[in-house]
Amino acid sequence: MGVRKRERAEQIKEANRHIAFAKLNNCPTSPRKMRIVADLVRGKKVELALNILKFNSKEASRKLEKLLLSAINNWQQKNSEENLEEAGLFVKEIRVDGGTMLKRLRPAPQGRAHRIRKRSNHVTIVLGAINNNTQSNQ
């Protein structure tokens, strides 16, 4: 490996040191319902986002809360020497994409059939740490 390539790899590794992510694939909730809850926590600090998700009555908030806790745990494993409270973690990015769709038929009047689409989604949460050169939109 050349010197420039090694230096660039170290720069990328240092830049990715302050972020952590978690993914949830094929969650059996429609993306539209999940995006409503995801918009509540986008850009918020982690403690505030956990409180919002904990006290929200929607079913999608339970799944996002579990995913956010997983992302926090991933960050702690990556940065074992840093303290969680001092790092100032926030939800840098949360993305809800459509997943696979189960297609079913439901009987309709006069011998017809209606198509039922059971949707699923993929959710990705990226956490960022506030340091001296980056500030959150809080």
CSV table of C-alpha atoms in Angstrom, one decimal:
chain,number,residue,atom,x,y,z
A,1,MET,CA,0.0,0.0,0.0
A,2,GLY,CA,1.4,3.4,-1.0
A,3,VAL,CA,2.0,6.2,1.4
A,4,ARG,CA,-0.8,8.5,0.0
A,5,LYS,CA,-3.3,5.6,0.0
A,6,ARG,CA,-2.5,4.8,3.6
A,7,GLU,CA,-2.7,8.4,4.7
A,8,ARG,CA,-6.1,8.8,2.9
A,9,ALA,CA,-7.3,5.5,4.6
A,10,GLU,CA,-6.3,6.9,8.0
A,11,GLN,CA,-8.1,10.2,7.3
A,12,ILE,CA,-11.3,8.3,6.4
A,13,LYS,CA,-11.0,6.1,9.5
A,14,GLU,CA,-10.6,9.2,11.7
A,15,ALA,CA,-13.6,10.9,10.2
A,16,ASN,CA,-15.7,7.8,10.7
A,17,ARG,CA,-14.6,7.4,14.3
A,18,HIS,CA,-17.1,10.0,15.5
A,19,ILE,CA,-20.1,8.4,13.7
A,20,ALA,CA,-22.0,5.1,14.3
A,21,PHE,CA,-24.9,3.6,12.6
A,22,ALA,CA,-27.5,0.8,12.9
A,23,LYS,CA,-29.8,-0.7,10.3
A,24,LEU,CA,-33.2,-2.4,10.5
A,25,ASN,CA,-34.2,-4.3,7.4
A,26,ASN,CA,-37.6,-5.7,6.4
A,27,CYS,CA,-39.5,-4.1,9.2
A,28,PRO,CA,-43.2,-5.1,8.6
A,29,THR,CA,-44.5,-1.5,8.9
A,30,SER,CA,-45.4,0.8,6.0
A,31,PRO,CA,-42.7,3.3,5.2
A,32,ARG,CA,-45.2,6.2,5.5
A,33,LYS,CA,-46.0,5.3,9.1
A,34,MET,CA,-42.4,4.9,10.0
A,35,ARG,CA,-41.4,8.3,8.5
A,36,ILE,CA,-43.9,10.1,10.7
A,37,VAL,CA,-42.1,8.8,13.8
A,38,ALA,CA,-38.6,9.2,12.2
A,39,ASP,CA,-39.3,12.9,11.5
A,40,LEU,CA,-39.8,13.5,15.2
A,41,VAL,CA,-36.2,12.5,16.2
A,42,ARG,CA,-34.2,13.7,13.1
A,43,GLY,CA,-31.5,16.1,14.3
A,44,LYS,CA,-32.2,15.8,18.0
A,45,LYS,CA,-29.8,14.8,20.8
A,46,VAL,CA,-29.8,11.2,21.7
A,47,GLU,CA,-31.3,11.6,25.2
A,48,LEU,CA,-34.1,13.7,23.9
A,49,ALA,CA,-34.8,11.3,21.0
A,50,LEU,CA,-35.0,8.4,23.4
A,51,ASN,CA,-37.5,10.2,25.5
A,52,ILE,CA,-39.6,11.1,22.5
A,53,LEU,CA,-39.6,7.5,21.3
A,54,LYS,CA,-40.3,6.1,24.7
A,55,PHE,CA,-43.4,8.2,25.3
A,56,ASN,CA,-44.8,8.1,21.8
A,57,SER,CA,-47.9,5.9,21.4
A,58,LYS,CA,-47.2,4.6,17.8
A,59,GLU,CA,-45.9,1.1,17.3
A,60,ALA,CA,-43.2,2.3,15.0
A,61,SER,CA,-41.6,4.3,17.9
A,62,ARG,CA,-40.9,1.0,19.8
A,63,LYS,CA,-38.9,-0.3,16.8
A,64,LEU,CA,-37.0,2.9,16.3
A,65,GLU,CA,-36.2,3.1,20.0
A,66,LYS,CA,-34.7,-0.3,19.9
A,67,LEU,CA,-32.7,0.6,16.8
A,68,LEU,CA,-31.5,3.9,18.4
A,69,LEU,CA,-30.3,1.9,21.4
A,70,SER,CA,-28.4,-0.4,19.1
A,71,ALA,CA,-26.7,2.5,17.3
A,72,ILE,CA,-25.7,4.0,20.7
A,73,ASN,CA,-24.2,0.6,21.7
A,74,ASN,CA,-22.3,0.5,18.4
A,75,TRP,CA,-20.9,3.9,19.1
A,76,GLN,CA,-19.8,2.8,22.6
A,77,GLN,CA,-18.0,-0.2,21.2
A,78,LYS,CA,-16.2,1.9,18.6
A,79,ASN,CA,-15.2,4.6,21.1
A,80,SER,CA,-14.6,2.7,24.4
A,81,GLU,CA,-12.4,5.4,25.9
A,82,GLU,CA,-14.9,8.3,25.4
A,83,ASN,CA,-17.8,9.1,27.7
A,84,LEU,CA,-21.3,9.0,26.3
A,85,GLU,CA,-22.5,12.2,28.0
A,86,GLU,CA,-19.4,14.2,27.1
A,87,ALA,CA,-19.5,13.2,23.4
A,88,GLY,CA,-22.8,14.9,22.7
A,89,LEU,CA,-24.3,12.3,20.4
A,90,PHE,CA,-27.2,13.4,18.1
A,91,VAL,CA,-29.2,11.7,15.3
A,92,LYS,CA,-27.2,12.9,12.3
A,93,GLU,CA,-29.3,11.1,9.7
A,94,ILE,CA,-32.3,8.8,9.8
A,95,ARG,CA,-33.5,7.2,6.5
A,96,VAL,CA,-36.6,5.2,5.9
A,97,ASP,CA,-36.6,3.3,2.5
A,98,GLY,CA,-39.3,1.0,1.1
A,99,GLY,CA,-38.6,-2.7,1.4
A,100,THR,CA,-40.2,-5.7,-0.1
A,101,MET,CA,-43.9,-5.9,-0.6
A,102,LEU,CA,-46.0,-8.9,0.0
A,103,LYS,CA,-48.9,-9.1,-2.5
A,104,ARG,CA,-52.1,-10.8,-1.5
A,105,LEU,CA,-55.6,-11.1,-3.0
A,106,ARG,CA,-58.8,-10.3,-1.1
A,107,PRO,CA,-62.2,-11.5,-2.4
A,108,ALA,CA,-64.4,-8.7,-3.6
A,109,PRO,CA,-68.1,-8.6,-4.6
A,110,GLN,CA,-69.3,-10.1,-7.9
A,111,GLY,CA,-66.4,-12.6,-8.3
A,112,ARG,CA,-63.7,-9.9,-8.5
A,113,ALA,CA,-60.5,-9.7,-6.3
A,114,HIS,CA,-58.7,-6.7,-4.8
A,115,ARG,CA,-55.0,-6.6,-4.4
A,116,ILE,CA,-53.6,-6.1,-0.9
A,117,ARG,CA,-50.0,-4.8,-0.6
A,118,LYS,CA,-48.4,-5.5,2.7
A,119,ARG,CA,-45.5,-3.1,2.8
A,120,SER,CA,-42.2,-3.2,4.7
A,121,ASN,CA,-39.3,-0.8,5.1
A,122,HIS,CA,-35.6,-0.4,5.8
A,123,VAL,CA,-34.5,2.1,8.4
A,124,THR,CA,-30.9,3.4,8.8
A,125,ILE,CA,-29.9,5.6,11.8
A,126,VAL,CA,-26.5,7.5,11.7
A,127,LEU,CA,-25.3,9.1,15.0
A,128,GLY,CA,-22.8,11.9,15.0
A,129,ALA,CA,-20.7,13.3,17.9
A,130,ILE,CA,-20.5,17.0,18.5
A,131,ASN,CA,-16.9,18.1,18.6
A,132,ASN,CA,-15.2,21.4,18.3
A,133,ASN,CA,-15.6,21.8,14.5
A,134,THR,CA,-19.1,20.5,14.0
A,135,GLN,CA,-22.3,21.8,15.7
A,136,SER,CA,-25.8,20.2,15.6
A,137,ASN,CA,-28.9,22.0,14.5
A,138,GLN,CA,-30.4,21.8,18.0
